[in-house]
């Protein structure tokens, strides 16, 4: 039997480790403090896509099972798809064409091109798949182009993370829950560490001690303390995102269940400030030096690879405006308010643009999506992004799948002997929906042929 379908994998990820900038208030995804050299941005972008799709082994398996062609569609301005080459990130004039709407139109044109040029592809159904921002794109693609794709799998796709559709504190609350469940007093130790850092950094001697105790590559001064705390907080967020049941190297080389490993060092919050920070270092070391290769910890890095942070930073400053906040009670972080005006000013100073906080909801519908069909939304309960995802069925064809032991799009990763039963079931359900979409497509095509006869 010949090819039965095309599977379109949409490449994009929610920033490197979903880096949430916390300076001086919780802002949004992606760092606003990026390299200013257009050359460095170009070089970093080129490494993005290869690493991303190497992490997504599920598609290879499902393509074989469905006798499908697998197409990796790279998002404009990410990877090597740079419309102005080295100048693509030069200024807002060159970046003006970086939008999700334009990217979806690219995917539609790509599919039309493939169907015209690949023998046997013209009358085949197309299914969109993606994780993280790619999952959002997959869902939106089905919504906006239902005549082009018959269905979509949207894994870890926080399409409700906009325009106050959910409380701004949900994300960090889930991060805290992950740590609290992974070890006794783990989240409480982290909560108490912020004041300990503040007290120890009050003197020059304390700053020198912190530099040595945390094995930092560069000496701290009083102006670095907020950055230090932001860097530590981002590390805990990244660990929550990649809390996989086996060793992985998506953001950093990590052991299985890395939060449990880190929490082994954070069992007692009732210790002196110096002992607490020494324990914090041991937990940080799980993330930054599990391989044992690092001579020191670099506060300017939280991932070993770029996952499209430049492009995402611009999008976060225009359309992808995701509010985040903390209160220090329901979460283990210092209290921070969401300040749209401050965020807008930062965006203008960095990119020369101002955000449109309600545009995504206006464009794609927010919670009002019940008129659409054939979208599977999968979310892992360990994934902080699940708070902004679709976690309950909306209709019979807008289906939610929950993975109780899953972190960020675990279901899209390659099969592993240590996969929990919840992700095995999720994948079975996802493939079942895809088979139904394909069957329905051919059923409709057969009826049309009979009518034409």
Coordinates of C-alpha atoms in Angstrom, one line a residue:
X1 CA 0.0 0.0 0.0
X2 CA 1.3 3.5 -0.9
X3 CA 1.7 6.6 1.2
X4 CA -1.5 7.4 3.1
X5 CA -0.8 10.7 4.8
X6 CA 1.6 13.6 5.3
X7 CA 2.7 14.5 8.9
X8 CA 3.8 18.1 9.2
X9 CA 6.0 18.7 12.3
X10 CA 6.0 22.4 13.2
X11 CA 9.4 23.4 14.6
X12 CA 9.3 25.9 17.4
X13 CA 10.0 25.8 21.2
X14 CA 8.9 28.2 24.0
X15 CA 12.3 29.8 24.4
X16 CA 15.4 28.2 25.9
X17 CA 14.1 26.4 28.9
X18 CA 11.1 28.7 28.8
X19 CA 13.4 31.3 30.3
X20 CA 11.1 33.7 32.3
X21 CA 12.9 37.0 32.8
X22 CA 12.5 38.1 36.4
X23 CA 14.2 41.5 36.2
X24 CA 12.9 43.3 38.3
X25 CA 9.4 41.9 38.0
X26 CA 8.1 38.7 36.3
X27 CA 7.8 39.5 32.7
X28 CA 7.4 37.0 29.9
X29 CA 9.1 34.2 27.9
X30 CA 12.5 34.7 26.4
X31 CA 15.3 36.9 27.6
X32 CA 15.2 40.5 26.6
X33 CA 18.9 40.7 27.3
X34 CA 20.2 39.1 24.1
X35 CA 23.3 39.6 22.0
X36 CA 23.3 42.8 20.1
X37 CA 25.4 41.5 17.3
X38 CA 23.4 40.4 14.3
X39 CA 26.2 37.9 13.4
X40 CA 26.0 36.2 16.7
X41 CA 22.2 35.9 16.4
X42 CA 22.6 34.4 13.0
X43 CA 25.1 31.8 14.1
X44 CA 23.0 30.9 17.2
X45 CA 19.8 30.5 15.1
X46 CA 21.4 28.1 12.7
X47 CA 21.8 25.4 15.4
X48 CA 18.2 25.6 16.5
X49 CA 16.2 23.2 14.4
X50 CA 18.5 20.2 14.1
X51 CA 18.7 19.8 17.9
X52 CA 14.9 20.3 18.2
X53 CA 13.7 17.6 15.9
X54 CA 16.3 15.1 17.1
X55 CA 14.5 15.2 20.4
X56 CA 11.1 14.3 18.8
X57 CA 11.3 10.6 18.1
X58 CA 7.5 9.9 18.4
X59 CA 6.9 11.3 14.9
X60 CA 9.3 8.8 13.3
X61 CA 7.5 5.9 14.9
X62 CA 4.0 7.2 14.0
X63 CA 5.0 8.0 10.4
X64 CA 6.0 4.4 9.9
X65 CA 2.8 3.1 11.4
X66 CA 0.6 5.4 9.3
X67 CA 2.7 4.9 6.2
X68 CA 3.1 8.6 6.1
X69 CA 5.6 11.1 4.8
X70 CA 7.2 13.2 7.6
X71 CA 7.8 16.8 6.8
X72 CA 9.7 19.1 9.2
X73 CA 8.5 22.7 8.6
X74 CA 10.9 25.3 10.0
X75 CA 9.4 28.5 11.3
X76 CA 10.5 31.7 9.6
X77 CA 13.3 33.5 11.4
X78 CA 14.2 30.3 13.3
X79 CA 17.0 27.9 12.4
X80 CA 18.2 28.6 8.9
X81 CA 15.0 30.1 7.6
X82 CA 16.2 33.7 7.9
X83 CA 14.5 35.9 5.2
X84 CA 17.2 38.6 5.3
X85 CA 20.2 36.4 6.1
X86 CA 22.6 37.9 8.6
X87 CA 20.4 41.0 8.7
X88 CA 17.2 39.2 9.8
X89 CA 17.6 40.4 13.4
X90 CA 19.1 43.7 12.6
X91 CA 16.1 45.8 13.7
X92 CA 12.3 45.8 13.9
X93 CA 12.0 46.7 10.2
X94 CA 13.6 43.5 9.2
X95 CA 11.7 41.6 11.9
X96 CA 8.3 43.0 10.9
X97 CA 7.4 39.7 9.1
X98 CA 8.0 37.5 12.2
X99 CA 4.4 36.6 13.3
X100 CA 2.6 33.3 14.0
X101 CA 0.0 34.3 11.3
X102 CA 2.7 34.6 8.7
X103 CA 4.3 31.3 9.8
X104 CA 1.0 29.5 9.4
X105 CA 0.6 31.0 5.9
X106 CA 4.1 29.6 5.1
X107 CA 3.1 26.2 6.2
X108 CA -0.1 26.3 4.0
X109 CA 2.0 27.3 1.0
X110 CA 4.5 24.6 1.8
X111 CA 1.8 21.9 1.8
X112 CA 0.4 23.2 -1.5
X113 CA 3.9 23.0 -3.0
X114 CA 4.5 19.5 -1.7
X115 CA 1.2 18.3 -3.1
X116 CA 2.0 19.8 -6.5
X117 CA 5.5 18.4 -6.7
X118 CA 5.6 15.1 -4.9
X119 CA 4.1 12.2 -6.9
X120 CA 1.1 10.7 -5.1
X121 CA 0.9 13.4 -2.5
X122 CA -1.9 15.5 -4.1
X123 CA -4.8 13.6 -2.7
X124 CA -3.4 12.6 0.7
X125 CA -4.5 14.0 4.1
X126 CA -2.2 16.1 6.2
X127 CA -1.9 16.1 10.0
X128 CA -0.1 18.8 11.9
X129 CA 2.0 18.0 15.0
X130 CA 4.0 20.1 17.3
X131 CA 5.1 20.6 20.9
X132 CA 5.3 23.8 23.0
X133 CA 5.0 26.8 20.7
X134 CA 5.0 24.3 17.8
X135 CA 2.0 22.7 19.5
X136 CA 0.2 26.1 19.6
X137 CA 0.9 26.5 15.9
X138 CA -0.4 23.0 15.2
X139 CA -3.7 23.8 16.9
X140 CA -4.0 27.2 15.3
X141 CA -3.1 25.7 11.9
X142 CA -6.1 23.4 12.1
X143 CA -8.3 26.2 13.2
X144 CA -7.2 28.6 10.5
X145 CA -6.7 26.1 7.6
X146 CA -9.1 23.2 8.2
X147 CA -9.2 22.7 4.4
X148 CA -5.5 21.9 4.4
X149 CA -4.9 19.8 7.5
X150 CA -7.4 17.2 8.7
X151 CA -6.3 17.3 12.3
X152 CA -3.6 18.4 14.7
X153 CA -1.8 17.0 17.7
X154 CA -0.9 20.0 20.0
X155 CA 1.4 18.8 22.8
X156 CA 2.2 21.0 25.7
X157 CA 0.5 23.9 23.9
X158 CA -0.4 26.7 26.3
X159 CA -3.0 28.5 24.0
X160 CA -4.7 30.0 27.1
X161 CA -1.6 31.7 28.5
X162 CA -2.7 35.0 27.1
X163 CA -4.8 38.0 27.9
X164 CA -5.7 37.0 31.5
X165 CA -7.5 33.9 30.4
X166 CA -5.8 32.1 33.3
X167 CA -4.4 33.5 36.6
X168 CA -0.8 34.8 36.0
X169 CA 0.5 32.8 38.9
X170 CA -0.5 29.3 37.7
X171 CA 2.8 28.6 35.9
X172 CA 5.1 29.1 38.9
X173 CA 2.6 27.4 41.2
X174 CA 3.0 24.2 39.1
X175 CA 6.8 24.5 39.3
X176 CA 6.6 24.7 43.1
X177 CA 4.3 21.7 43.2
X178 CA 6.8 19.7 41.2
X179 CA 9.5 20.5 43.8
X180 CA 7.3 20.0 46.8
X181 CA 6.3 16.5 45.6
X182 CA 9.8 15.5 44.8
X183 CA 11.3 15.8 48.3
X184 CA 10.3 16.8 51.8
X185 CA 10.9 20.5 52.5
X186 CA 12.5 21.0 49.0
X187 CA 10.3 23.9 47.9
X188 CA 10.4 25.4 51.4
X189 CA 14.2 25.4 51.3
X190 CA 14.1 27.2 48.0
X191 CA 11.6 29.7 49.3
X192 CA 13.9 30.5 52.2
X193 CA 16.9 30.8 50.1
X194 CA 16.0 34.2 48.6
X195 CA 16.2 36.0 52.0
X196 CA 19.4 34.1 52.8
X197 CA 20.9 35.5 49.6
X198 CA 19.8 39.0 50.5
X199 CA 21.3 38.7 54.0
X200 CA 24.6 37.2 52.8
X201 CA 25.0 39.8 50.0
X202 CA 24.9 42.8 52.4
X203 CA 28.6 42.9 52.8
X204 CA 31.6 42.6 50.5
X205 CA 32.7 39.6 52.5
X206 CA 29.3 38.0 52.0
X207 CA 29.5 38.6 48.2
X208 CA 32.9 37.0 48.0
X209 CA 31.6 34.0 50.1
X210 CA 28.6 33.6 47.7
X211 CA 30.8 33.7 44.7
X212 CA 32.9 30.9 46.1
X213 CA 30.1 28.8 47.7
X214 CA 28.2 28.8 44.4
X215 CA 31.3 28.2 42.3
X216 CA 30.5 31.2 40.0
X217 CA 32.7 32.0 37.1
X218 CA 32.7 35.7 37.8
X219 CA 32.8 37.5 41.1
X220 CA 29.6 39.0 42.4
X221 CA 29.0 42.7 43.3
X222 CA 26.0 44.2 44.8
X223 CA 24.5 45.0 41.4
X224 CA 24.5 41.3 40.5
X225 CA 22.2 40.0 43.2
X226 CA 18.9 40.3 41.4
X227 CA 20.5 38.7 38.3
X228 CA 21.8 35.9 40.6
X229 CA 18.3 35.2 42.0
X230 CA 16.7 35.4 38.5
X231 CA 19.3 32.9 37.2
X232 CA 18.6 30.5 40.1
X233 CA 14.8 30.8 39.6
X234 CA 15.1 30.1 35.9
X235 CA 17.1 27.0 36.7
X236 CA 14.2 25.6 38.9
X237 CA 11.8 26.4 36.0
X238 CA 13.9 24.6 33.5
X239 CA 14.2 21.5 35.8
X240 CA 10.4 21.4 36.0
X241 CA 10.1 21.5 32.2
X242 CA 12.5 18.6 31.6
X243 CA 11.7 16.5 34.6
X244 CA 11.8 13.3 32.5
X245 CA 11.8 9.7 33.8
X246 CA 15.1 9.0 32.1
X247 CA 18.4 10.7 31.5
X248 CA 18.2 13.4 28.8
X249 CA 20.1 16.3 27.3
X250 CA 17.4 18.6 25.9
X251 CA 18.5 21.7 27.9
X252 CA 21.4 20.3 29.8
X253 CA 22.8 16.7 30.3
X254 CA 20.5 15.6 33.2
X255 CA 19.8 12.4 35.2
X256 CA 16.4 10.7 35.3
X257 CA 13.9 12.6 37.4
X258 CA 16.3 15.5 37.9
X259 CA 14.1 17.3 40.4
X260 CA 14.2 14.4 42.8
X261 CA 18.0 14.3 42.5
X262 CA 18.3 18.0 43.2
X263 CA 15.9 17.8 46.1
X264 CA 18.1 15.3 47.8
X265 CA 20.2 18.3 48.8
X266 CA 17.3 20.4 50.0
X267 CA 15.8 18.4 52.8
X268 CA 16.2 20.8 55.7
X269 CA 15.2 24.5 55.4
X270 CA 16.0 25.1 59.1
X271 CA 19.7 25.6 58.8
X272 CA 22.0 28.6 58.7
X273 CA 22.1 30.8 55.7
X274 CA 25.5 29.6 54.7
X275 CA 24.6 25.9 54.9
X276 CA 21.3 26.6 53.0
X277 CA 23.2 28.2 50.2
X278 CA 25.8 25.4 50.1
X279 CA 22.9 23.1 49.7
X280 CA 21.4 25.3 46.9
X281 CA 24.7 25.0 45.1
X282 CA 24.6 21.2 45.2
X283 CA 21.1 21.3 43.7
X284 CA 22.1 23.8 41.0
X285 CA 25.1 21.5 40.2
X286 CA 22.7 18.7 39.3
X287 CA 21.5 20.9 36.4
X288 CA 24.7 22.7 35.4
X289 CA 27.3 20.0 36.1
X290 CA 25.8 16.6 36.1
X291 CA 28.4 15.6 33.6
X292 CA 31.2 16.8 35.9
X293 CA 32.8 18.9 33.1
X294 CA 32.0 22.4 34.3
X295 CA 34.8 24.1 36.2
X296 CA 32.5 26.9 37.4
X297 CA 28.8 28.0 37.0
X298 CA 28.1 30.7 34.4
X299 CA 25.2 33.0 35.3
X300 CA 24.8 34.1 31.7
X301 CA 23.8 30.6 30.6
X302 CA 20.9 28.3 31.5
X303 CA 21.0 26.0 28.5
X304 CA 23.7 24.3 26.5
X305 CA 22.0 25.1 23.2
X306 CA 20.0 27.9 21.7
X307 CA 16.3 27.0 21.0
X308 CA 15.3 30.1 19.1
X309 CA 15.5 32.6 22.0
X310 CA 16.1 35.6 19.7
X311 CA 13.0 35.0 17.6
X312 CA 10.9 34.3 20.6
X313 CA 12.1 37.4 22.4
X314 CA 10.8 39.5 19.5
X315 CA 7.5 37.6 19.4
X316 CA 7.0 38.0 23.1
X317 CA 7.4 41.7 22.6
X318 CA 4.7 41.8 19.9
X319 CA 2.1 39.1 19.9
X320 CA 3.1 36.4 22.4
X321 CA 2.4 38.4 25.5
X322 CA 2.2 35.9 28.4
X323 CA 1.7 37.3 31.9
X324 CA 3.5 35.7 34.8
X325 CA 3.5 36.6 38.5
X326 CA 4.4 35.1 41.9
X327 CA 3.2 35.8 45.4
X328 CA 5.7 33.8 47.6
X329 CA 2.8 32.0 49.3
X330 CA 1.4 29.7 46.7
X331 CA 4.8 29.4 45.1
X332 CA 8.4 29.2 46.2
X333 CA 9.6 32.4 44.6
X334 CA 9.9 36.0 45.6
X335 CA 6.7 38.0 45.1
X336 CA 6.6 39.7 41.7
X337 CA 3.7 41.4 40.0
X338 CA 3.0 41.4 36.3
X339 CA 3.6 44.9 35.1
X340 CA 2.6 45.4 31.4
X341 CA 3.8 49.0 31.2
X342 CA 7.3 48.1 32.4
X343 CA 7.4 45.1 30.1
X344 CA 6.2 47.3 27.2
X345 CA 8.9 49.9 27.9
X346 CA 11.6 47.2 28.0
X347 CA 10.3 45.9 24.6
X348 CA 10.4 49.3 23.1
X349 CA 13.9 50.0 24.4
X350 CA 15.2 46.6 23.1
X351 CA 13.3 46.1 19.8
X352 CA 11.6 49.4 19.1
X353 CA 8.1 47.7 19.3
X354 CA 5.3 47.5 21.8
X355 CA 3.3 44.4 22.7
X356 CA -0.3 43.8 21.7
X357 CA -1.5 41.8 24.8
X358 CA -5.0 40.9 23.4
X359 CA -4.1 40.1 19.8
X360 CA -3.6 36.3 20.1
X361 CA -7.0 35.9 21.7
X362 CA -8.5 38.1 19.0
X363 CA -6.8 36.2 16.2
X364 CA -7.3 32.6 17.5
X365 CA -10.3 32.8 19.8
X366 CA -8.9 32.3 23.3
X367 CA -11.3 29.9 25.1
X368 CA -14.0 30.2 22.4
X369 CA -12.8 27.4 20.1
X370 CA -15.7 24.9 20.3
X371 CA -16.6 25.5 16.6
X372 CA -13.3 23.8 15.6
X373 CA -12.7 20.1 15.2
X374 CA -10.0 17.4 15.2
X375 CA -7.5 18.7 17.6
X376 CA -5.9 16.6 20.4
X377 CA -4.3 18.6 23.2
X378 CA -1.9 16.7 25.3
X379 CA -0.4 18.0 28.6
X380 CA 1.8 16.5 31.3
X381 CA 0.8 17.3 34.9
X382 CA 4.5 18.0 35.7
X383 CA 4.8 20.6 33.0
X384 CA 4.4 24.2 34.1
X385 CA 2.9 25.0 30.7
X386 CA -0.1 22.7 31.4
X387 CA -1.6 25.5 33.4
X388 CA -2.2 27.4 30.2
X389 CA -3.2 24.3 28.1
X390 CA -6.5 22.6 27.3
X391 CA -6.8 20.0 30.0
X392 CA -10.5 19.0 29.6
X393 CA -12.4 17.8 26.5
X394 CA -14.3 20.6 24.8
X395 CA -16.2 18.5 22.3
X396 CA -15.9 15.0 21.0
X397 CA -13.3 16.1 18.5
X398 CA -11.5 18.7 20.7
X399 CA -9.9 16.2 23.0
X400 CA -7.6 16.6 26.0
X401 CA -5.1 13.9 27.0
X402 CA -3.4 14.2 30.4
X403 CA -0.1 12.5 31.2
X404 CA 0.1 12.2 34.9
X405 CA 3.9 11.6 35.0
X406 CA 4.8 13.8 32.0
X407 CA 6.9 16.9 31.8
X408 CA 7.1 19.2 28.7
X409 CA 5.8 17.3 25.6
X410 CA 7.1 14.0 26.9
X411 CA 4.7 12.2 24.5
X412 CA 6.6 13.6 21.5
X413 CA 10.0 12.3 22.6
X414 CA 11.4 9.0 21.4
X415 CA 10.1 5.8 23.0
X416 CA 12.1 4.8 26.1
X417 CA 12.0 1.6 28.3
X418 CA 11.5 3.9 31.3
X419 CA 8.4 5.6 29.8
X420 CA 5.6 5.6 32.4
X421 CA 2.3 3.9 31.5
X422 CA 0.6 7.3 31.3
X423 CA 2.6 8.4 28.3
X424 CA 2.3 5.0 26.6
X425 CA -1.5 5.3 26.8
X426 CA -1.3 8.9 25.6
X427 CA 0.6 7.9 22.5
X428 CA -1.9 5.1 21.8
X429 CA -4.8 7.5 22.0
X430 CA -3.1 10.1 19.9
X431 CA -2.4 7.6 17.1
X432 CA -5.9 6.4 17.3
X433 CA -7.2 9.9 16.7
X434 CA -4.9 10.3 13.7
X435 CA -6.1 7.0 12.2
X436 CA -9.7 8.2 12.5
X437 CA -8.9 11.5 10.8
X438 CA -7.3 9.6 7.9
X439 CA -10.2 7.1 7.7
X440 CA -12.7 10.0 7.7
X441 CA -10.7 11.8 5.0
X442 CA -10.7 8.8 2.7
X443 CA -14.4 8.1 3.5
X444 CA -15.3 11.6 2.4
X445 CA -13.1 11.3 -0.7
X446 CA -14.9 8.1 -1.6
X447 CA -18.3 9.6 -1.3
X448 CA -17.3 12.5 -3.5
X449 CA -16.0 10.1 -6.2
X450 CA -19.3 8.3 -6.1
X451 CA -21.2 11.6 -6.5
X452 CA -19.0 12.5 -9.4
X453 CA -19.5 9.1 -11.1

